[in-house]
Coordinates of C-alpha atoms and ligand atoms in Angstrom, one line a residue:
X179 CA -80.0 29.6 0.7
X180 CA -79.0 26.6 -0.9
X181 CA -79.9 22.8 0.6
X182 CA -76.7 21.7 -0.7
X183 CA -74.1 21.6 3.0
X184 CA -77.6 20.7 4.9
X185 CA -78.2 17.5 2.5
X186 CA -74.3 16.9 2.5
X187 CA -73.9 16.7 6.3
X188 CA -77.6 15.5 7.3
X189 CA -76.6 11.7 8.7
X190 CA -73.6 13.2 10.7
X191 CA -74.0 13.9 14.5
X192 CA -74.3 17.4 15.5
X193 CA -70.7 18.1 16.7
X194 CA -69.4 16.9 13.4
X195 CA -72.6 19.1 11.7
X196 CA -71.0 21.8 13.6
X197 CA -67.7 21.7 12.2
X198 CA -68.6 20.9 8.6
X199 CA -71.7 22.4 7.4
X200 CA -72.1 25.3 5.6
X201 CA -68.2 25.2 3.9
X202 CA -67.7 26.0 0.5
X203 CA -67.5 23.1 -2.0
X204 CA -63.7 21.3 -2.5
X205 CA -62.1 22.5 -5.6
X206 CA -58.9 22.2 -5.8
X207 CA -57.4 25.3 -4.5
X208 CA -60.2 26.3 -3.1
X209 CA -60.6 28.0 0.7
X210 CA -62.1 26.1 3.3
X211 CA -64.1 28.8 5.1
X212 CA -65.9 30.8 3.3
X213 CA -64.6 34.1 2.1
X214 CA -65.9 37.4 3.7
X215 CA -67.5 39.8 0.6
X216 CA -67.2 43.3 1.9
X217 CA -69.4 45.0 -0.9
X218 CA -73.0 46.8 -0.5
X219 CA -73.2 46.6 -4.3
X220 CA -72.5 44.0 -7.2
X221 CA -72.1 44.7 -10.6
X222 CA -75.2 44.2 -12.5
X223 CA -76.6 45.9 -15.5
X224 CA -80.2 45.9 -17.2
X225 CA -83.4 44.3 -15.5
X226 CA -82.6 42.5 -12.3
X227 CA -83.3 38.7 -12.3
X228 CA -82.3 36.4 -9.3
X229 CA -78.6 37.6 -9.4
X230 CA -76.8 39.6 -6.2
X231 CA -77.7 43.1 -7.0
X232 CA -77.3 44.6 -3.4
X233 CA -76.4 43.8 -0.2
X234 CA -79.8 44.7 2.0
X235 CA -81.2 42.4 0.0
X236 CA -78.9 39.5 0.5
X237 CA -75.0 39.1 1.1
X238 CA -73.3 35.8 0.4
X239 CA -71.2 36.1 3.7
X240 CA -75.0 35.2 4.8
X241 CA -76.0 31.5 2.9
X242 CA -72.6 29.7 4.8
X243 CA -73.9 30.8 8.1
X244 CA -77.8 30.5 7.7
X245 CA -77.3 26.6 5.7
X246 CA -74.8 25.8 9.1
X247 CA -77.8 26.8 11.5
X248 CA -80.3 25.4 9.6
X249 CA -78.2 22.1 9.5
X250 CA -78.0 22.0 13.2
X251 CA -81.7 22.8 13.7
X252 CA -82.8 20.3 11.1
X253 CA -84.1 23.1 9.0
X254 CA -84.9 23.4 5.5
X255 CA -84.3 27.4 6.0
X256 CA -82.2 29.4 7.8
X257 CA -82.4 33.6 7.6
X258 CA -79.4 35.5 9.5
X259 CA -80.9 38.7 10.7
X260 CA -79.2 41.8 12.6
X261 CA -80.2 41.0 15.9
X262 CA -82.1 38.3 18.1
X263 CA -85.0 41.0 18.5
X264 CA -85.2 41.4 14.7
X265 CA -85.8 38.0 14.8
X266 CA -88.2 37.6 17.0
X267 CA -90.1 40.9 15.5
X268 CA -89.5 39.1 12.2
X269 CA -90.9 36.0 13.3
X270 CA -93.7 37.9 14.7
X271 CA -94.2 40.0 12.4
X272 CA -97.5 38.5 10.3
X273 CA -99.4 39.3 12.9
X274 CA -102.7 40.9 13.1
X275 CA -102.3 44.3 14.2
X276 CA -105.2 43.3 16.8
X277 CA -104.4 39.4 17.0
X278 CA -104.1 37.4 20.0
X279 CA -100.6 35.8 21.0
X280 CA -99.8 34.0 24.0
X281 CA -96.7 34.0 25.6
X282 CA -94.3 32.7 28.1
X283 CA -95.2 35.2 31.5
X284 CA -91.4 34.8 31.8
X285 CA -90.2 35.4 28.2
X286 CA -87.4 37.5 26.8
X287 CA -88.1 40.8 28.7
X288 CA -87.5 43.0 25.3
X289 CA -89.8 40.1 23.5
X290 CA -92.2 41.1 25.9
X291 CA -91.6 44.6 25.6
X292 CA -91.8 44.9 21.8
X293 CA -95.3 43.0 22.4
X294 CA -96.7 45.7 25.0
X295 CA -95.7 48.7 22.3
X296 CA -97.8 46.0 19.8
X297 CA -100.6 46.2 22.1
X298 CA -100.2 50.1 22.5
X299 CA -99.9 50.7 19.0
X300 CA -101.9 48.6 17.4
X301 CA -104.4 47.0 20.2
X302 CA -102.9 43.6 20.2
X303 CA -104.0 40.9 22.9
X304 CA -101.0 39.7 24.7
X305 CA -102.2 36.1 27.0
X306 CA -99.3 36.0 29.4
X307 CA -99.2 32.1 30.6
X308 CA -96.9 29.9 33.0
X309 CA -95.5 28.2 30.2
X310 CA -94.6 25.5 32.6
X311 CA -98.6 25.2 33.1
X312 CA -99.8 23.0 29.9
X313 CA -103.5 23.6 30.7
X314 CA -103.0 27.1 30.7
X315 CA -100.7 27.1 27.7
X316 CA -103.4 25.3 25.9
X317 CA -106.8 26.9 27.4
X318 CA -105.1 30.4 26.5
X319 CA -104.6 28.6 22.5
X320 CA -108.3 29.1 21.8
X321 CA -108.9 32.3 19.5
X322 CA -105.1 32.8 19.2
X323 CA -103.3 34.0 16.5
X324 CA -99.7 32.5 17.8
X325 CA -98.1 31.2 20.1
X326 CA -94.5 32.7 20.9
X327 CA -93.2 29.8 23.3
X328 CA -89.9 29.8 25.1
X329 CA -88.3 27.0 27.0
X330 CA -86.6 27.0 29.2
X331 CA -87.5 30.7 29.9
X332 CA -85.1 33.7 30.6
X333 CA -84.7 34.5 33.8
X334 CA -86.8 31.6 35.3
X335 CA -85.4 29.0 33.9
X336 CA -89.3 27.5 33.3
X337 CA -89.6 24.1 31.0
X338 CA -92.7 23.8 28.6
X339 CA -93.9 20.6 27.2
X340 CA -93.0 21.3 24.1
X341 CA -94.3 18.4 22.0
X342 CA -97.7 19.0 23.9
X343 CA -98.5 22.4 23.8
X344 CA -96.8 22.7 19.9
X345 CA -99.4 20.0 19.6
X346 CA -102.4 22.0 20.7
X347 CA -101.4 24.8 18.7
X348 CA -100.9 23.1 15.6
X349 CA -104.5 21.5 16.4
X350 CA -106.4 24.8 16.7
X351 CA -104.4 26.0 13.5
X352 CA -102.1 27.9 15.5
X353 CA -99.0 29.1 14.0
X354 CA -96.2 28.3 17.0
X355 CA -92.5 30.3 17.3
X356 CA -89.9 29.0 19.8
X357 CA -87.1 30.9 20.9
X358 CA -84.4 28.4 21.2
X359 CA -81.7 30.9 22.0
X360 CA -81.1 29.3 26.2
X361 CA -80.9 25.6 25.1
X362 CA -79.3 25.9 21.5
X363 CA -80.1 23.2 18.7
X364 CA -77.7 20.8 20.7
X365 CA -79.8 21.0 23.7
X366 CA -83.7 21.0 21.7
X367 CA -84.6 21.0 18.3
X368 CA -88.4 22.9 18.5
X369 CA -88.6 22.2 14.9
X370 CA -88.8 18.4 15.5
X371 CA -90.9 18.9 18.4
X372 CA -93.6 20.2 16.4
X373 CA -93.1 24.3 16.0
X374 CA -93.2 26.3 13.0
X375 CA -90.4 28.6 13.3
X376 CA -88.0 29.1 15.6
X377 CA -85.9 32.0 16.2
X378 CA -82.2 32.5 17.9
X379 CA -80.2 35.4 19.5
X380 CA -77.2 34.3 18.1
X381 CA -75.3 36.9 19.7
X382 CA -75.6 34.3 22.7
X383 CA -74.3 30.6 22.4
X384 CA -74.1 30.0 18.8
X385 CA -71.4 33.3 18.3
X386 CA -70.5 32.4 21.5
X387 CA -67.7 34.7 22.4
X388 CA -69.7 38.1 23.4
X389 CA -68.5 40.1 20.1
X390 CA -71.5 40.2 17.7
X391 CA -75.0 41.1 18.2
X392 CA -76.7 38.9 15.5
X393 CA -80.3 36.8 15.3
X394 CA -81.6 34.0 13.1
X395 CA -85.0 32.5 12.1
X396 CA -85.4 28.8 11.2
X397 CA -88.4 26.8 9.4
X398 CA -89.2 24.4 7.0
X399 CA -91.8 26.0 6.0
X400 CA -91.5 28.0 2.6
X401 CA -94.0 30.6 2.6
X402 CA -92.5 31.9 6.4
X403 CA -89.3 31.4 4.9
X404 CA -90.3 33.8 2.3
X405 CA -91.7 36.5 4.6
X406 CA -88.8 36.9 7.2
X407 CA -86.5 37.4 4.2
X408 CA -88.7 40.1 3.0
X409 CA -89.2 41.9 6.6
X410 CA -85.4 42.0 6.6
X411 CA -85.0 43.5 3.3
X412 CA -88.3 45.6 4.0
X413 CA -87.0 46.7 7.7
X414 CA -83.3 47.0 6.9
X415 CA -82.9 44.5 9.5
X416 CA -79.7 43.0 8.0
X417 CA -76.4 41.3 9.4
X418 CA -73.2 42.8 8.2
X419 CA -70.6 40.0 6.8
X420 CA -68.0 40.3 9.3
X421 CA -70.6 39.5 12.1
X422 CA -72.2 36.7 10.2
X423 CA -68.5 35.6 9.7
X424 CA -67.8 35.6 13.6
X425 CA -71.2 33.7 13.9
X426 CA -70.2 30.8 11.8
X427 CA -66.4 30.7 13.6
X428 CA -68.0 30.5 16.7
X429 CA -70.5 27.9 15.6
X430 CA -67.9 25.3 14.5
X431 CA -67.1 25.1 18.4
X432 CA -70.4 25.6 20.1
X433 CA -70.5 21.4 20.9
X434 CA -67.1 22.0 22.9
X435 CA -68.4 24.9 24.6
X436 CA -71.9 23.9 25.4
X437 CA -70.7 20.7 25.9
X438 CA -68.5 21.9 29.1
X439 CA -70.1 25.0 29.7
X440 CA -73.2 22.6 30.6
X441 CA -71.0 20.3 32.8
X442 CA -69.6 23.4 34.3
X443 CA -73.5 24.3 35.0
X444 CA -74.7 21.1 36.8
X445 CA -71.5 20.7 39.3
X446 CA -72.2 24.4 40.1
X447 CA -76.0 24.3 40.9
X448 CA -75.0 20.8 42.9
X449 CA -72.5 22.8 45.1
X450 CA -75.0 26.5 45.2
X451 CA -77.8 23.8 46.0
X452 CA -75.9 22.5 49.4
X453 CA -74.4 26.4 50.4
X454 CA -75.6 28.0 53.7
X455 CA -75.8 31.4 52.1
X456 CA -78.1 29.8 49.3
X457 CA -81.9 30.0 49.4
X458 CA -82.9 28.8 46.0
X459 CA -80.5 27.3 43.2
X460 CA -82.8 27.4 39.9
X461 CA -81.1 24.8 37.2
X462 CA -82.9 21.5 35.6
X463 CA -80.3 19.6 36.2
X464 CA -81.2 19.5 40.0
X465 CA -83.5 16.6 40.5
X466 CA -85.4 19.0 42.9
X467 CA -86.0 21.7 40.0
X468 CA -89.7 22.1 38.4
X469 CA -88.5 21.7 35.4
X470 CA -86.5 18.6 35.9
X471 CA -88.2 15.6 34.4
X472 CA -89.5 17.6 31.2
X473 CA -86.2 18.7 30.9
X474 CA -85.2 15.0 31.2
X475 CA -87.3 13.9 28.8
X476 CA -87.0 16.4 25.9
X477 CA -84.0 18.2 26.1
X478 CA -80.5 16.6 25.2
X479 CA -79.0 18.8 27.9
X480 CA -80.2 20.7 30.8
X481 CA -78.3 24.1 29.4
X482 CA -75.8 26.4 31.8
X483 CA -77.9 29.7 32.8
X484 CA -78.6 29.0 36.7
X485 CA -81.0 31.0 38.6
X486 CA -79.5 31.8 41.9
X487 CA -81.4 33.4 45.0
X488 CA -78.9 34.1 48.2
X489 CA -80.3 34.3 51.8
X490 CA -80.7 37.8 52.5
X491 CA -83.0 38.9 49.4
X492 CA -82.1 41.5 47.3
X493 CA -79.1 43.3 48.9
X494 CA -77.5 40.4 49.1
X495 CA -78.0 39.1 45.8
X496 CA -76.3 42.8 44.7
X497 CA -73.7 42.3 47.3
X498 CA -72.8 39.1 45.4
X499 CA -72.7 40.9 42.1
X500 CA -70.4 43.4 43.8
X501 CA -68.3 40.8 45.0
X502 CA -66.9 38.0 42.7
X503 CA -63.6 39.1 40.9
X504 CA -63.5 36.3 38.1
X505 CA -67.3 36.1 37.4
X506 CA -68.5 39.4 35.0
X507 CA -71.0 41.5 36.1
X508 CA -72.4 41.9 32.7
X509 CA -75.9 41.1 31.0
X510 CA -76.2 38.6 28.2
X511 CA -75.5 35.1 28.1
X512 CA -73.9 32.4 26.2
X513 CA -70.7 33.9 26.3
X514 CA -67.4 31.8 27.0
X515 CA -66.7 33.7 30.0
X516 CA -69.3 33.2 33.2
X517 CA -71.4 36.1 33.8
X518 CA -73.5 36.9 36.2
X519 CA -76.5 39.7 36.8
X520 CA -79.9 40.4 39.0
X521 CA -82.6 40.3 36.6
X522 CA -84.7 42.9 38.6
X523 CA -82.1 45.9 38.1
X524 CA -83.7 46.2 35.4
X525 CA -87.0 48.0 35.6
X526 CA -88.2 46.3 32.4
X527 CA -88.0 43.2 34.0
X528 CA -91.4 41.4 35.1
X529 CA -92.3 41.8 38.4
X530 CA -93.3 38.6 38.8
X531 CA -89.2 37.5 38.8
X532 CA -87.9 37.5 42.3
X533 CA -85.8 40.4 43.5
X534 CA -83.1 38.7 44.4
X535 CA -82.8 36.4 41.7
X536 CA -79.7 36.5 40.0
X537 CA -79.1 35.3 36.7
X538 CA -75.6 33.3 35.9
X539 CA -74.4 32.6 32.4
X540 CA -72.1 29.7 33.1
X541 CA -68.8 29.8 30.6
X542 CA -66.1 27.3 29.8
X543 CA -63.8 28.5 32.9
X544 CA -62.0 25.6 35.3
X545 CA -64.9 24.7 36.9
X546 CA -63.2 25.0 40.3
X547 CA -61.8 28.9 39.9
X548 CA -65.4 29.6 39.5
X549 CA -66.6 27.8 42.5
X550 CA -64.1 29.4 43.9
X551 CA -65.1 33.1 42.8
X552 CA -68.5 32.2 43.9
X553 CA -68.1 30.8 47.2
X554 CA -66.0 33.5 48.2
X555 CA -68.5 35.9 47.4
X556 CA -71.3 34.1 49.1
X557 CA -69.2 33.2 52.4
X558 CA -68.7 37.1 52.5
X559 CA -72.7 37.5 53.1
X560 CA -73.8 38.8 57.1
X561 CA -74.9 35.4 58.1
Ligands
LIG828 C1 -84.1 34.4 25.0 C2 -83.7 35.6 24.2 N1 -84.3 35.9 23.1 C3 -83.9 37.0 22.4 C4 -83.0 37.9 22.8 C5 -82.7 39.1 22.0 O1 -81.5 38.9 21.3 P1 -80.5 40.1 20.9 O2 -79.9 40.7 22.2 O3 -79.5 39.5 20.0 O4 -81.3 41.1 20.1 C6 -82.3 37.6 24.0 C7 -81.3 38.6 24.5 O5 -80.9 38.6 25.6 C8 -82.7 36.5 24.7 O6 -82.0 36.2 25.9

């Protein structure tokens, strides 16, 4: 990619980086979103120099969308890749085959995953810490080949100290990865708070409407840079244009809809926090959440995934599920429409999550129809 739109739009605020970076240059005539190139070839004849030659390789649907992210995250780079899990598997991917990471207890369950068939296939150590713990975080640094932070986590909703523990990895010559896909760049910028690369499901708040399935890697760092470009070439892990296209439309709103799907967020865990049928409302907004203060202090936003336990453990957490009409049963997150799952139906997920806990992905619905929805669903519990 180019530095040009990041260099254009760097002293604007991030709504406004949002909207503008990553267009094409005005010329008279000219289109103001960048055109989609449908084409797996270009024409090219002889020895091939730096010119498009073929679209694994690179696509320029890609450069509008990766220079936009990379704006927002205050990147130097930005790599679109064909998943969040390619991303994270691209990030990863300079491994040892028998290295040591550490990693969030409570991370990405598939991030997790892809690191046990790591330690199957190729004897990797995998140090599973309370990332909320910074003694842990940091005892578990020595020896390690990375760290592979994620705050807050998904499903627990747990807040690292970012600048400290990026600080004790960067100290033992640690290389660090966040996963920035719950709080977005809006929300956290990990590369300002000390990581190395930082990697996105952007088929969650940053496409934001539940249509793609995309990822992204961001760095400043050239030589990582270099390698995740080559693991998606090498692995095939590409985007395709019209994806990448969506990603970038629903980037130019993602301040509106964080911005309210966040609001949305707080009233809801205020009102789940005082509910008879509610045992445990997980959000960092609540000033009774663990994560609270962190939050407070190094996050620009507390996010809108809440982690809701009901009274009655796990049946009625499903009965809930069963039950709302306006909320979507449905995994992922990030979407504009509020969904809502239990975490444990899955038999992937860590046992260490709660049973009962129920993940909600708050959208940008009147707040009030989905208190509605909700309460409803709740009141409906055996008391
Ligand atoms: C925090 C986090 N990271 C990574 C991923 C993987 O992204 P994708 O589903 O786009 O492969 C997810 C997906 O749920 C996620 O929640």
């Amino acid at each position: 990619m180019t530095h040009e739109h990041a260099e254009t739009v760097a002293p604007h605020s991030p709504a406004t980086v949002a909207v503008t970076a990553g267009r094409p240059p005005r010329v008279q005539g000219g289109p103001v979103n960048a055109p989609v190139v449908l084409s797996s070839t270009y024409v090219s004849q002889g020895v091939p120099g730096s010119e498009q030659l073929y679209t694994r390789g690179g696509a320029e649907t890609w450069e509008p969308f990766e220079s936009a992210l990379a704006a927002l995250e205050g990147a130097a780079h930005g790599v679109v890749l064909g998943s969040g899990m390619a991303a994270v598997a691209a990030a990863l991917g300079d491994l040892p085959p028998s290295g040591v990471v550490v990693v969030p207890r409570h991370a990405y369950q598939v991030t997790l995953g892809y690191l046990d068939d790591l330690t199957r296939r190729h004897g990797l150590e995998v140090r599973r810490v309370d990332v909320a713990d910074t003694d842990a975080v940091v005892a578990a640094l020595d020896g390690a080949d990375l760290l592979m932070a994620e705050s807050p986590t998904n499903p627990m909703l747990e807040v690292a100290d970012l600048p400290a523990i990026l600080a004790a990895a960067r100290d033992r010559g640690v290389p660090s990865v966040v996963d920035n896909t719950f709080a977005t760049p809006l929300g956290q910028r990990p590369l300002d708070l000390g990581a190395d690369v930082v990697v996105h499901s952007v088929t969650k708040y940053l496409a934001g409407h539940s249509d793609v399935v995309l990822g992204a890697v961001v760095t400043n760092d050239d030589e990582a840079a270099a390698r995740i470009r080559a693991y998606r070439t090498l692995h095939g892990a590409i985007a395709g244009p019209m994806e990448v296209f969506l990603a970038l439309r629903g980037l130019r709103t993602l301040h509106l809809r964080v911005e309210r799907a966040n609001a949305n967020a707080a009233e809801l865990a205020r009102r789940l926090a005082d509910h008879p049928a509610v045992a445990e409302v997980r959000h960092p907004s609540l000033p009774s959440d663990p994560g609270h203060e962190r939050a407070a202090a190094q996050m620009t936003s507390f996010g809108a995934i809440i982690g809701l336990r009901p009274v009655g453990g796990r049946e009625a957490a499903d009965a809930v599920v069963a039950a709302v009409r306006l909320w979507v049963p449905a995994t992922s997150l990030g979407g504009v429409e509020s969904a809502l799952e239990r975490r444990r139906r899955f038999t992937t997920e860590s046992v260490t999550v709660p049973e009962d806990l129920i993940r909600m992905s708050v959208g940008v619905e009147d707040v009030e129809d989905l208190w509605a929805d909700l309460a409803r669903a709740l009141d409906g519990l055996p008391a």
